[in-house]
Amino acid sequence: MSGSRAWLHTLYRICEPIRVFTLATGVALGAVNALFGLVYLIGAGLAYAVLAVAPRDHRLRGRRRLGRVARRLAEYDRRRVEWFLGDSPAGVVTDLRAVGYLAARVPLGALGGTVLLLLLYGALMAFAVVVGWIAGRPVDDIEATPFVVTYFAIVGVVLLFLAVQGITGVAALDHRLTRALLGPTEKAHYEQRIAVLSAARAEIVAAVDAERRRIERDLHDGVQQRLVALGMLLGRARRATDRAKADDLLRQAHEESAGVLAELREVAWRVYPAALDDGGLTAALEIVAERSPLPVRMTLDLPARPGPAIETVAYFVVCEAVTNAAKHSRAHRVEVVVAGLDNAVHVKITDDGVGGADPAGGGLAGLHRRVHALDGRIHVHSPVGGPTTITAELPCV
């Protein structure tokens, strides 16, 4: 296991108890909310029975109020799921959907509450037994022999494992239920997806247009000017009557042609590095590190070669970040980590510069468009004083 992957797994293990505690808190609050939901359902049922014989205006007004209360309760519970159990996009919730959600939450809340109560009961019993052994007053006359202690420890670990699995299972069911009954409908989901794809298409068009303008600018301001200078040198050499001066002009023309060729290669490299085709992302990034004026520490851990589109975007993210660090950040070193994890390529670039990078700047805005075009995510953290960290996640789907 490489260093970056080992670091990620270590961080995950450290955060795992925190995640379980967060899920347990969400499940506990869900049990309480389910109780409120049950009270509402009972009260609403009685109110509907009373409203059935009320005048029509009173009946309609009362039903609207009951529906509004159901929607608020459902929305509070959706926020609970969003805060503690994961993302939970809000959809259009009608009175009927809200009441159905509250009804479905009752047995799930009871299940979650039962799991937590069993966990609490087991923890209290274990605490009482251990304290009894330490104080010399064993509970139920169970002596602390090595066999008993080992037996209790094994049983305790197994029960704790089952309790944790129960909490995560209830949390997963809770999350799915909320998305199914309170999330966007299938039609709304497709509409959102179409809107996202339309925005991505517009960003791709903008990115390609910006790239075209940059290439035109590089060719016009750089290569074209140098070719004009090369032509003038050759013309002066042809008209020169002094042999020594003609040789000197030809020498300058030769040097200028080498410079033009190098600049032309640089432009072509910025359009699409040939190393991506030949050696993949690893070879291309190694060349980026070699060409950088700053020391670049490169760590790559890719279990499989990503697709060409992913490789290209990852390359440009690293290349732009390293270039910005060299030009603007006054950094002394750059660290790049590229890792494949959870069916995505994760890229992280950190420099020790002065920070203050503007995410809306031309280069970084272009990276945002490139990454978003692949349904990826990019984040720039660059406080004044530094350091600057750019992270990107590119899904390999």
mmCIF file of C-alpha atoms in Angstrom:
data_model
loop_
_atom_site.group_PDB
_atom_site.id
_atom_site.type_symbol
_atom_site.label_atom_id
_atom_site.label_comp_id
_atom_site.label_asym_id
_atom_site.label_seq_id
_atom_site.Cartn_x
_atom_site.Cartn_y
_atom_site.Cartn_z
ATOM 1 C CA MET A 1 0.000 0.000 0.000
ATOM 2 C CA SER A 2 1.460 3.340 -1.000
ATOM 3 C CA GLY A 3 1.899 6.279 1.328
ATOM 4 C CA SER A 4 -1.079 8.310 0.112
ATOM 5 C CA ARG A 5 -3.473 5.399 0.219
ATOM 6 C CA ALA A 6 -2.233 4.344 3.670
ATOM 7 C CA TRP A 7 -2.770 7.915 4.837
ATOM 8 C CA LEU A 8 -6.325 7.940 3.514
ATOM 9 C CA HIS A 9 -7.130 4.608 5.167
ATOM 10 C CA THR A 10 -5.644 5.784 8.449
ATOM 11 C CA LEU A 11 -7.724 8.960 8.315
ATOM 12 C CA TYR A 12 -10.803 6.875 7.527
ATOM 13 C CA ARG A 13 -10.186 4.627 10.549
ATOM 14 C CA ILE A 14 -9.759 7.658 12.780
ATOM 15 C CA CYS A 15 -12.984 9.197 11.528
ATOM 16 C CA GLU A 16 -15.007 5.968 11.662
ATOM 17 C CA PRO A 17 -16.018 6.270 15.375
ATOM 18 C CA ILE A 18 -17.033 9.874 14.726
ATOM 19 C CA ARG A 19 -19.161 8.779 11.784
ATOM 20 C CA VAL A 20 -20.864 6.066 13.863
ATOM 21 C CA PHE A 21 -21.524 8.570 16.650
ATOM 22 C CA THR A 22 -23.021 10.993 14.110
ATOM 23 C CA LEU A 23 -25.253 8.247 12.708
ATOM 24 C CA ALA A 24 -26.314 7.219 16.218
ATOM 25 C CA THR A 25 -27.244 10.816 17.001
ATOM 26 C CA GLY A 26 -29.286 11.021 13.816
ATOM 27 C CA VAL A 27 -31.031 7.728 14.593
ATOM 28 C CA ALA A 28 -31.791 8.886 18.155
ATOM 29 C CA LEU A 29 -33.299 12.139 16.920
ATOM 30 C CA GLY A 30 -35.204 10.146 14.323
ATOM 31 C CA ALA A 31 -36.763 8.032 17.066
ATOM 32 C CA VAL A 32 -37.890 11.206 18.842
ATOM 33 C CA ASN A 33 -39.253 12.698 15.616
ATOM 34 C CA ALA A 34 -41.089 9.458 14.876
ATOM 35 C CA LEU A 35 -42.801 9.817 18.240
ATOM 36 C CA PHE A 36 -43.883 13.348 17.321
ATOM 37 C CA GLY A 37 -45.068 12.007 13.981
ATOM 38 C CA LEU A 38 -47.135 9.343 15.679
ATOM 39 C CA VAL A 39 -48.722 11.953 17.949
ATOM 40 C CA TYR A 40 -49.503 14.063 14.894
ATOM 41 C CA LEU A 41 -51.057 11.144 13.008
ATOM 42 C CA ILE A 42 -53.294 10.263 15.922
ATOM 43 C CA GLY A 43 -54.291 13.909 16.445
ATOM 44 C CA ALA A 44 -54.816 14.463 12.717
ATOM 45 C CA GLY A 45 -57.005 11.353 12.503
ATOM 46 C CA LEU A 46 -59.202 12.620 15.307
ATOM 47 C CA ALA A 47 -59.277 16.109 13.796
ATOM 48 C CA TYR A 48 -60.350 14.738 10.410
ATOM 49 C CA ALA A 49 -63.179 12.853 12.090
ATOM 50 C CA VAL A 50 -64.352 16.055 13.741
ATOM 51 C CA LEU A 51 -63.915 18.124 10.550
ATOM 52 C CA ALA A 52 -66.009 15.638 8.582
ATOM 53 C CA VAL A 53 -69.147 17.051 10.159
ATOM 54 C CA ALA A 54 -67.976 20.680 10.221
ATOM 55 C CA PRO A 55 -69.062 23.359 7.692
ATOM 56 C CA ARG A 56 -67.226 23.256 4.399
ATOM 57 C CA ASP A 57 -65.142 26.406 5.033
ATOM 58 C CA HIS A 58 -64.039 25.169 8.425
ATOM 59 C CA ARG A 59 -63.302 21.752 6.995
ATOM 60 C CA LEU A 60 -61.092 23.109 4.196
ATOM 61 C CA ARG A 61 -59.283 25.521 6.506
ATOM 62 C CA GLY A 62 -58.663 22.801 9.085
ATOM 63 C CA ARG A 63 -57.315 20.362 6.484
ATOM 64 C CA ARG A 64 -54.962 23.013 5.120
ATOM 65 C CA ARG A 65 -53.590 23.627 8.620
ATOM 66 C CA LEU A 66 -53.150 19.925 9.251
ATOM 67 C CA GLY A 67 -51.374 19.558 5.916
ATOM 68 C CA ARG A 68 -49.100 22.490 6.718
ATOM 69 C CA VAL A 69 -48.123 20.939 10.046
ATOM 70 C CA ALA A 70 -47.381 17.613 8.317
ATOM 71 C CA ARG A 71 -45.148 19.312 5.766
ATOM 72 C CA ARG A 72 -43.242 21.172 8.483
ATOM 73 C CA LEU A 73 -42.699 18.009 10.487
ATOM 74 C CA ALA A 74 -41.524 16.214 7.366
ATOM 75 C CA GLU A 75 -39.198 19.073 6.441
ATOM 76 C CA TYR A 76 -37.667 19.112 9.947
ATOM 77 C CA ASP A 77 -37.046 15.406 9.646
ATOM 78 C CA ARG A 78 -35.532 15.780 6.175
ATOM 79 C CA ARG A 79 -33.073 18.312 7.603
ATOM 80 C CA ARG A 80 -32.196 15.831 10.359
ATOM 81 C CA VAL A 81 -31.352 13.261 7.722
ATOM 82 C CA GLU A 82 -29.349 15.822 5.774
ATOM 83 C CA TRP A 83 -27.339 16.895 8.811
ATOM 84 C CA PHE A 84 -26.636 13.499 10.344
ATOM 85 C CA LEU A 85 -27.160 10.785 7.734
ATOM 86 C CA GLY A 86 -26.021 12.323 4.444
ATOM 87 C CA ASP A 87 -27.273 14.495 1.656
ATOM 88 C CA SER A 88 -31.031 14.606 1.216
ATOM 89 C CA PRO A 89 -32.188 16.813 -1.656
ATOM 90 C CA ALA A 90 -35.555 18.457 -1.120
ATOM 91 C CA GLY A 91 -38.350 17.849 -3.584
ATOM 92 C CA VAL A 92 -41.892 19.096 -3.923
ATOM 93 C CA VAL A 93 -43.715 17.716 -0.867
ATOM 94 C CA THR A 94 -47.488 17.603 -0.955
ATOM 95 C CA ASP A 95 -49.681 17.067 2.082
ATOM 96 C CA LEU A 96 -50.236 13.461 1.067
ATOM 97 C CA ARG A 97 -46.488 12.774 0.660
ATOM 98 C CA ALA A 98 -45.758 14.373 4.031
ATOM 99 C CA VAL A 99 -48.407 12.320 5.836
ATOM 100 C CA GLY A 100 -47.217 9.148 4.119
ATOM 101 C CA TYR A 101 -43.652 9.916 5.146
ATOM 102 C CA LEU A 102 -44.625 10.489 8.795
ATOM 103 C CA ALA A 103 -46.556 7.210 8.788
ATOM 104 C CA ALA A 104 -43.622 5.300 7.293
ATOM 105 C CA ARG A 105 -41.227 6.857 9.783
ATOM 106 C CA VAL A 106 -43.083 5.498 12.826
ATOM 107 C CA PRO A 107 -41.932 1.847 12.592
ATOM 108 C CA LEU A 108 -38.462 2.897 11.430
ATOM 109 C CA GLY A 109 -38.112 5.301 14.350
ATOM 110 C CA ALA A 110 -39.262 2.565 16.732
ATOM 111 C CA LEU A 111 -36.659 0.203 15.271
ATOM 112 C CA GLY A 112 -33.895 2.772 15.655
ATOM 113 C CA GLY A 113 -34.945 3.577 19.213
ATOM 114 C CA THR A 114 -34.970 -0.118 20.109
ATOM 115 C CA VAL A 115 -31.453 -0.627 18.747
ATOM 116 C CA LEU A 116 -30.154 2.362 20.705
ATOM 117 C CA LEU A 117 -31.895 1.266 23.920
ATOM 118 C CA LEU A 118 -30.374 -2.206 23.608
ATOM 119 C CA LEU A 119 -26.968 -0.631 23.060
ATOM 120 C CA LEU A 120 -27.435 1.615 26.105
ATOM 121 C CA TYR A 121 -28.640 -1.317 28.226
ATOM 122 C CA GLY A 122 -25.648 -3.422 27.209
ATOM 123 C CA ALA A 123 -23.228 -0.576 27.962
ATOM 124 C CA LEU A 124 -24.749 -0.029 31.422
ATOM 125 C CA MET A 125 -24.619 -3.736 32.224
ATOM 126 C CA ALA A 126 -20.993 -3.971 31.114
ATOM 127 C CA PHE A 127 -20.156 -0.916 33.202
ATOM 128 C CA ALA A 128 -21.901 -2.365 36.265
ATOM 129 C CA VAL A 129 -20.109 -5.709 35.935
ATOM 130 C CA VAL A 130 -16.674 -4.113 35.544
ATOM 131 C CA VAL A 131 -17.256 -1.723 38.466
ATOM 132 C CA GLY A 132 -18.505 -4.652 40.567
ATOM 133 C CA TRP A 133 -15.360 -6.633 39.808
ATOM 134 C CA ILE A 134 -13.114 -3.677 40.673
ATOM 135 C CA ALA A 135 -15.016 -3.003 43.919
ATOM 136 C CA GLY A 136 -15.015 -6.695 44.883
ATOM 137 C CA ARG A 137 -18.814 -6.949 44.661
ATOM 138 C CA PRO A 138 -19.545 -8.922 41.491
ATOM 139 C CA VAL A 139 -22.962 -8.560 39.892
ATOM 140 C CA ASP A 140 -25.109 -11.714 40.203
ATOM 141 C CA ASP A 141 -22.175 -13.424 41.939
ATOM 142 C CA ILE A 142 -20.208 -13.680 38.690
ATOM 143 C CA GLU A 143 -16.555 -13.832 39.646
ATOM 144 C CA ALA A 144 -13.895 -12.254 37.445
ATOM 145 C CA THR A 145 -12.034 -15.415 36.477
ATOM 146 C CA PRO A 146 -9.882 -15.334 33.303
ATOM 147 C CA PHE A 147 -12.399 -17.532 31.509
ATOM 148 C CA VAL A 148 -15.354 -15.303 32.465
ATOM 149 C CA VAL A 149 -13.522 -12.100 31.567
ATOM 150 C CA THR A 150 -12.522 -13.527 28.174
ATOM 151 C CA TYR A 151 -16.043 -14.808 27.579
ATOM 152 C CA PHE A 152 -17.606 -11.437 28.475
ATOM 153 C CA ALA A 153 -15.093 -9.560 26.339
ATOM 154 C CA ILE A 154 -15.835 -11.686 23.263
ATOM 155 C CA VAL A 155 -19.596 -11.454 23.770
ATOM 156 C CA GLY A 156 -19.327 -7.692 24.333
ATOM 157 C CA VAL A 157 -17.355 -7.146 21.133
ATOM 158 C CA VAL A 158 -19.848 -9.225 19.141
ATOM 159 C CA LEU A 159 -22.839 -7.362 20.587
ATOM 160 C CA LEU A 160 -21.153 -4.013 19.988
ATOM 161 C CA PHE A 161 -20.497 -4.995 16.375
ATOM 162 C CA LEU A 162 -24.138 -6.018 15.917
ATOM 163 C CA ALA A 163 -25.335 -2.770 17.511
ATOM 164 C CA VAL A 164 -23.147 -0.675 15.215
ATOM 165 C CA GLN A 165 -24.394 -2.610 12.205
ATOM 166 C CA GLY A 166 -27.947 -2.057 13.420
ATOM 167 C CA ILE A 167 -27.387 1.689 13.683
ATOM 168 C CA THR A 168 -25.829 1.940 10.228
ATOM 169 C CA GLY A 169 -28.627 -0.227 8.798
ATOM 170 C CA VAL A 170 -31.373 1.933 10.307
ATOM 171 C CA ALA A 171 -29.556 5.065 9.141
ATOM 172 C CA ALA A 172 -29.367 3.675 5.594
ATOM 173 C CA LEU A 173 -33.073 2.813 5.586
ATOM 174 C CA ASP A 174 -33.877 6.245 6.996
ATOM 175 C CA HIS A 175 -31.846 7.918 4.283
ATOM 176 C CA ARG A 176 -33.500 5.921 1.500
ATOM 177 C CA LEU A 177 -36.970 6.546 2.875
ATOM 178 C CA THR A 178 -36.403 10.294 3.008
ATOM 179 C CA ARG A 179 -35.055 10.425 -0.534
ATOM 180 C CA ALA A 180 -37.946 8.310 -1.803
ATOM 181 C CA LEU A 181 -40.789 10.215 -0.123
ATOM 182 C CA LEU A 182 -39.400 13.731 0.330
ATOM 183 C CA GLY A 183 -36.802 13.956 -2.431
ATOM 184 C CA PRO A 184 -37.379 15.002 -6.018
ATOM 185 C CA THR A 185 -39.775 12.889 -8.023
ATOM 186 C CA GLU A 186 -38.489 10.993 -11.037
ATOM 187 C CA LYS A 187 -39.685 13.770 -13.339
ATOM 188 C CA ALA A 188 -38.076 16.459 -11.192
ATOM 189 C CA HIS A 189 -34.900 14.398 -11.036
ATOM 190 C CA TYR A 190 -34.741 14.207 -14.834
ATOM 191 C CA GLU A 191 -35.434 17.934 -15.084
ATOM 192 C CA GLN A 192 -32.591 18.671 -12.663
ATOM 193 C CA ARG A 193 -30.324 16.325 -14.562
ATOM 194 C CA ILE A 194 -31.168 18.037 -17.840
ATOM 195 C CA ALA A 195 -30.439 21.416 -16.262
ATOM 196 C CA VAL A 196 -27.074 20.149 -14.983
ATOM 197 C CA LEU A 197 -26.171 18.710 -18.377
ATOM 198 C CA SER A 198 -27.193 21.931 -20.102
ATOM 199 C CA ALA A 199 -24.996 23.921 -17.728
ATOM 200 C CA ALA A 200 -22.132 21.476 -18.269
ATOM 201 C CA ARG A 201 -22.508 21.778 -22.036
ATOM 202 C CA ALA A 202 -22.389 25.562 -21.778
ATOM 203 C CA GLU A 203 -19.284 25.314 -19.608
ATOM 204 C CA ILE A 204 -17.623 22.997 -22.109
ATOM 205 C CA VAL A 205 -18.355 25.418 -24.936
ATOM 206 C CA ALA A 206 -16.996 28.296 -22.847
ATOM 207 C CA ALA A 207 -13.890 26.285 -21.908
ATOM 208 C CA VAL A 208 -13.188 25.334 -25.517
ATOM 209 C CA ASP A 209 -13.710 28.924 -26.637
ATOM 210 C CA ALA A 210 -11.386 30.237 -23.923
ATOM 211 C CA GLU A 211 -8.790 27.647 -24.876
ATOM 212 C CA ARG A 212 -9.042 28.623 -28.544
ATOM 213 C CA ARG A 213 -8.552 32.299 -27.692
ATOM 214 C CA ARG A 214 -5.548 31.448 -25.531
ATOM 215 C CA ILE A 215 -3.959 29.403 -28.308
ATOM 216 C CA GLU A 216 -4.602 32.186 -30.824
ATOM 217 C CA ARG A 217 -3.062 34.698 -28.423
ATOM 218 C CA ASP A 218 -0.014 32.505 -27.855
ATOM 219 C CA LEU A 219 0.466 32.035 -31.603
ATOM 220 C CA HIS A 220 -0.101 35.707 -32.422
ATOM 221 C CA ASP A 221 1.925 37.278 -29.628
ATOM 222 C CA GLY A 222 4.657 34.677 -29.473
ATOM 223 C CA VAL A 223 5.271 32.423 -32.430
ATOM 224 C CA GLN A 224 4.104 34.850 -35.096
ATOM 225 C CA GLN A 225 6.253 37.696 -33.783
ATOM 226 C CA ARG A 226 9.305 35.483 -33.626
ATOM 227 C CA LEU A 227 8.697 34.229 -37.179
ATOM 228 C CA VAL A 228 8.544 37.843 -38.367
ATOM 229 C CA ALA A 229 11.825 38.527 -36.590
ATOM 230 C CA LEU A 230 13.311 35.395 -38.170
ATOM 231 C CA GLY A 231 12.250 36.566 -41.641
ATOM 232 C CA MET A 232 13.791 39.994 -41.054
ATOM 233 C CA LEU A 233 17.087 38.446 -39.960
ATOM 234 C CA LEU A 234 17.193 36.248 -43.045
ATOM 235 C CA GLY A 235 16.356 39.231 -45.268
ATOM 236 C CA ARG A 236 19.096 41.343 -43.716
ATOM 237 C CA ALA A 237 21.533 38.453 -44.141
ATOM 238 C CA ARG A 238 20.685 38.190 -47.846
ATOM 239 C CA ARG A 239 21.208 41.921 -48.366
ATOM 240 C CA ALA A 240 24.390 42.114 -46.306
ATOM 241 C CA THR A 241 27.569 42.790 -48.334
ATOM 242 C CA ASP A 242 29.865 42.132 -45.394
ATOM 243 C CA ARG A 243 30.527 38.397 -45.089
ATOM 244 C CA ALA A 244 31.117 38.544 -41.335
ATOM 245 C CA LYS A 245 27.909 40.488 -40.713
ATOM 246 C CA ALA A 246 25.962 38.049 -42.916
ATOM 247 C CA ASP A 247 27.331 35.102 -40.914
ATOM 248 C CA ASP A 248 26.370 36.822 -37.645
ATOM 249 C CA LEU A 249 22.817 37.461 -38.915
ATOM 250 C CA LEU A 250 22.527 33.853 -40.048
ATOM 251 C CA ARG A 251 23.690 32.725 -36.601
ATOM 252 C CA GLN A 252 21.025 34.895 -34.984
ATOM 253 C CA ALA A 253 18.442 33.520 -37.438
ATOM 254 C CA HIS A 254 19.440 29.977 -36.538
ATOM 255 C CA GLU A 255 19.081 30.715 -32.825
ATOM 256 C CA GLU A 256 15.751 32.408 -33.467
ATOM 257 C CA SER A 257 14.482 29.382 -35.413
ATOM 258 C CA ALA A 258 15.391 27.148 -32.462
ATOM 259 C CA GLY A 259 13.493 29.497 -30.147
ATOM 260 C CA VAL A 260 10.455 29.497 -32.449
ATOM 261 C CA LEU A 261 10.482 25.707 -32.567
ATOM 262 C CA ALA A 262 10.691 25.489 -28.767
ATOM 263 C CA GLU A 263 7.826 27.950 -28.353
ATOM 264 C CA LEU A 264 5.743 26.094 -30.931
ATOM 265 C CA ARG A 265 6.336 22.856 -29.016
ATOM 266 C CA GLU A 266 5.311 24.636 -25.820
ATOM 267 C CA VAL A 267 2.042 25.765 -27.383
ATOM 268 C CA ALA A 268 1.365 22.272 -28.708
ATOM 269 C CA TRP A 269 2.176 20.824 -25.270
ATOM 270 C CA ARG A 270 -0.312 23.144 -23.619
ATOM 271 C CA VAL A 271 -3.000 22.104 -26.102
ATOM 272 C CA TYR A 272 -2.522 18.398 -25.456
ATOM 273 C CA PRO A 273 0.663 16.778 -24.138
ATOM 274 C CA ALA A 274 1.734 13.852 -26.279
ATOM 275 C CA ALA A 275 3.041 12.117 -23.152
ATOM 276 C CA LEU A 276 -0.558 11.436 -22.114
ATOM 277 C CA ASP A 277 -0.979 9.169 -25.112
ATOM 278 C CA ASP A 278 2.430 7.562 -24.845
ATOM 279 C CA GLY A 279 2.887 7.003 -21.108
ATOM 280 C CA GLY A 280 -0.372 8.046 -19.491
ATOM 281 C CA LEU A 281 -0.956 10.461 -16.624
ATOM 282 C CA THR A 282 2.076 9.329 -14.648
ATOM 283 C CA ALA A 283 4.534 10.095 -17.452
ATOM 284 C CA ALA A 284 2.868 13.429 -18.270
ATOM 285 C CA LEU A 285 2.953 14.612 -14.637
ATOM 286 C CA GLU A 286 6.576 13.556 -14.259
ATOM 287 C CA ILE A 287 7.383 15.852 -17.182
ATOM 288 C CA VAL A 288 5.409 18.646 -15.483
ATOM 289 C CA ALA A 289 7.553 18.175 -12.378
ATOM 290 C CA GLU A 290 10.752 18.195 -14.450
ATOM 291 C CA ARG A 291 9.783 21.375 -16.323
ATOM 292 C CA SER A 292 8.692 23.243 -13.200
ATOM 293 C CA PRO A 293 11.123 25.816 -11.812
ATOM 294 C CA LEU A 294 9.983 24.791 -8.327
ATOM 295 C CA PRO A 295 10.761 21.475 -6.612
ATOM 296 C CA VAL A 296 7.667 19.311 -7.086
ATOM 297 C CA ARG A 297 7.112 16.236 -4.948
ATOM 298 C CA MET A 298 4.852 13.922 -6.907
ATOM 299 C CA THR A 299 2.961 10.985 -5.341
ATOM 300 C CA LEU A 300 0.792 8.916 -7.660
ATOM 301 C CA ASP A 301 -1.260 5.938 -6.604
ATOM 302 C CA LEU A 302 -3.541 4.855 -9.433
ATOM 303 C CA PRO A 303 -4.564 1.192 -9.276
ATOM 304 C CA ALA A 304 -5.729 1.380 -12.906
ATOM 305 C CA ARG A 305 -5.261 3.845 -15.733
ATOM 306 C CA PRO A 306 -8.201 6.283 -15.901
ATOM 307 C CA GLY A 307 -9.999 7.143 -19.109
ATOM 308 C CA PRO A 308 -8.471 9.694 -21.511
ATOM 309 C CA ALA A 309 -10.891 12.457 -20.472
ATOM 310 C CA ILE A 310 -10.103 11.955 -16.774
ATOM 311 C CA GLU A 311 -6.374 11.865 -17.461
ATOM 312 C CA THR A 312 -6.541 15.060 -19.492
ATOM 313 C CA VAL A 313 -8.455 17.027 -16.866
ATOM 314 C CA ALA A 314 -6.295 15.721 -14.016
ATOM 315 C CA TYR A 315 -3.213 16.700 -15.990
ATOM 316 C CA PHE A 316 -4.439 20.244 -16.610
ATOM 317 C CA VAL A 317 -5.462 20.671 -12.950
ATOM 318 C CA VAL A 318 -1.952 19.760 -11.812
ATOM 319 C CA CYS A 319 -0.254 21.702 -14.605
ATOM 320 C CA GLU A 320 -2.237 24.892 -13.958
ATOM 321 C CA ALA A 321 -1.750 24.668 -10.186
ATOM 322 C CA VAL A 322 2.002 24.118 -10.502
ATOM 323 C CA THR A 323 2.289 26.949 -13.030
ATOM 324 C CA ASN A 324 0.354 29.333 -10.780
ATOM 325 C CA ALA A 325 2.513 28.372 -7.812
ATOM 326 C CA ALA A 326 5.669 29.124 -9.794
ATOM 327 C CA LYS A 327 4.390 32.412 -11.234
ATOM 328 C CA HIS A 328 2.328 34.020 -8.497
ATOM 329 C CA SER A 329 2.570 32.348 -5.089
ATOM 330 C CA ARG A 330 6.244 32.873 -4.238
ATOM 331 C CA ALA A 331 6.255 29.257 -3.120
ATOM 332 C CA HIS A 332 9.405 27.238 -2.456
ATOM 333 C CA ARG A 333 7.973 23.800 -3.135
ATOM 334 C CA VAL A 334 4.850 22.074 -4.397
ATOM 335 C CA GLU A 335 3.404 18.751 -3.353
ATOM 336 C CA VAL A 336 1.097 16.808 -5.674
ATOM 337 C CA VAL A 337 -0.893 13.726 -4.679
ATOM 338 C CA VAL A 338 -2.936 11.826 -7.257
ATOM 339 C CA ALA A 339 -4.808 8.785 -5.958
ATOM 340 C CA GLY A 340 -7.523 6.492 -7.246
ATOM 341 C CA LEU A 341 -10.103 5.817 -4.559
ATOM 342 C CA ASP A 342 -13.818 4.974 -4.498
ATOM 343 C CA ASN A 343 -14.079 4.842 -8.290
ATOM 344 C CA ALA A 344 -12.724 8.360 -8.664
ATOM 345 C CA VAL A 345 -9.407 10.091 -9.189
ATOM 346 C CA HIS A 346 -8.514 12.456 -6.359
ATOM 347 C CA VAL A 347 -6.009 15.231 -7.051
ATOM 348 C CA LYS A 348 -4.477 17.441 -4.384
ATOM 349 C CA ILE A 349 -1.912 20.166 -4.992
ATOM 350 C CA THR A 350 -0.395 22.099 -2.098
ATOM 351 C CA ASP A 351 2.204 24.839 -2.178
ATOM 352 C CA ASP A 352 3.852 26.806 0.640
ATOM 353 C CA GLY A 353 3.318 30.174 -0.991
ATOM 354 C CA VAL A 354 1.643 33.352 0.203
ATOM 355 C CA GLY A 355 -1.882 32.279 -0.805
ATOM 356 C CA GLY A 356 -4.548 34.712 -1.932
ATOM 357 C CA ALA A 357 -5.377 32.865 -5.166
ATOM 358 C CA ASP A 358 -8.652 33.976 -6.711
ATOM 359 C CA PRO A 359 -10.852 30.967 -7.615
ATOM 360 C CA ALA A 360 -12.659 33.210 -10.130
ATOM 361 C CA GLY A 361 -9.412 34.021 -11.931
ATOM 362 C CA GLY A 362 -9.000 33.007 -15.546
ATOM 363 C CA GLY A 363 -6.910 29.866 -15.056
ATOM 364 C CA LEU A 364 -8.767 28.518 -12.021
ATOM 365 C CA ALA A 365 -12.153 29.354 -13.549
ATOM 366 C CA GLY A 366 -11.135 27.329 -16.592
ATOM 367 C CA LEU A 367 -10.268 24.410 -14.326
ATOM 368 C CA HIS A 368 -13.691 24.674 -12.693
ATOM 369 C CA ARG A 369 -15.311 24.398 -16.117
ATOM 370 C CA ARG A 370 -13.165 21.437 -17.121
ATOM 371 C CA VAL A 371 -13.849 19.557 -13.865
ATOM 372 C CA HIS A 372 -17.572 20.320 -13.793
ATOM 373 C CA ALA A 373 -17.895 19.142 -17.384
ATOM 374 C CA LEU A 374 -17.010 15.655 -16.068
ATOM 375 C CA ASP A 375 -19.424 15.907 -13.114
ATOM 376 C CA GLY A 376 -16.417 16.380 -10.871
ATOM 377 C CA ARG A 377 -15.757 18.713 -7.976
ATOM 378 C CA ILE A 378 -12.913 21.148 -7.372
ATOM 379 C CA HIS A 379 -12.129 23.271 -4.337
ATOM 380 C CA VAL A 380 -9.554 26.022 -3.923
ATOM 381 C CA HIS A 381 -8.436 26.964 -0.412
ATOM 382 C CA SER A 382 -6.005 29.843 -0.499
ATOM 383 C CA PRO A 383 -6.144 32.164 2.514
ATOM 384 C CA VAL A 384 -3.969 35.252 2.507
ATOM 385 C CA GLY A 385 -0.613 34.208 3.914
ATOM 386 C CA GLY A 386 -0.949 30.718 2.499
ATOM 387 C CA PRO A 387 -0.708 27.902 1.943
ATOM 388 C CA THR A 388 -2.768 27.170 -1.157
ATOM 389 C CA THR A 389 -4.466 23.828 -1.560
ATOM 390 C CA ILE A 390 -6.402 22.755 -4.634
ATOM 391 C CA THR A 391 -8.372 19.529 -4.512
ATOM 392 C CA ALA A 392 -10.304 17.925 -7.332
ATOM 393 C CA GLU A 393 -12.399 14.787 -7.477
ATOM 394 C CA LEU A 394 -13.010 13.272 -10.897
ATOM 395 C CA PRO A 395 -15.517 10.398 -11.015
ATOM 396 C CA CYS A 396 -14.457 7.499 -13.234
ATOM 397 C CA VAL A 397 -17.939 6.631 -14.528
#
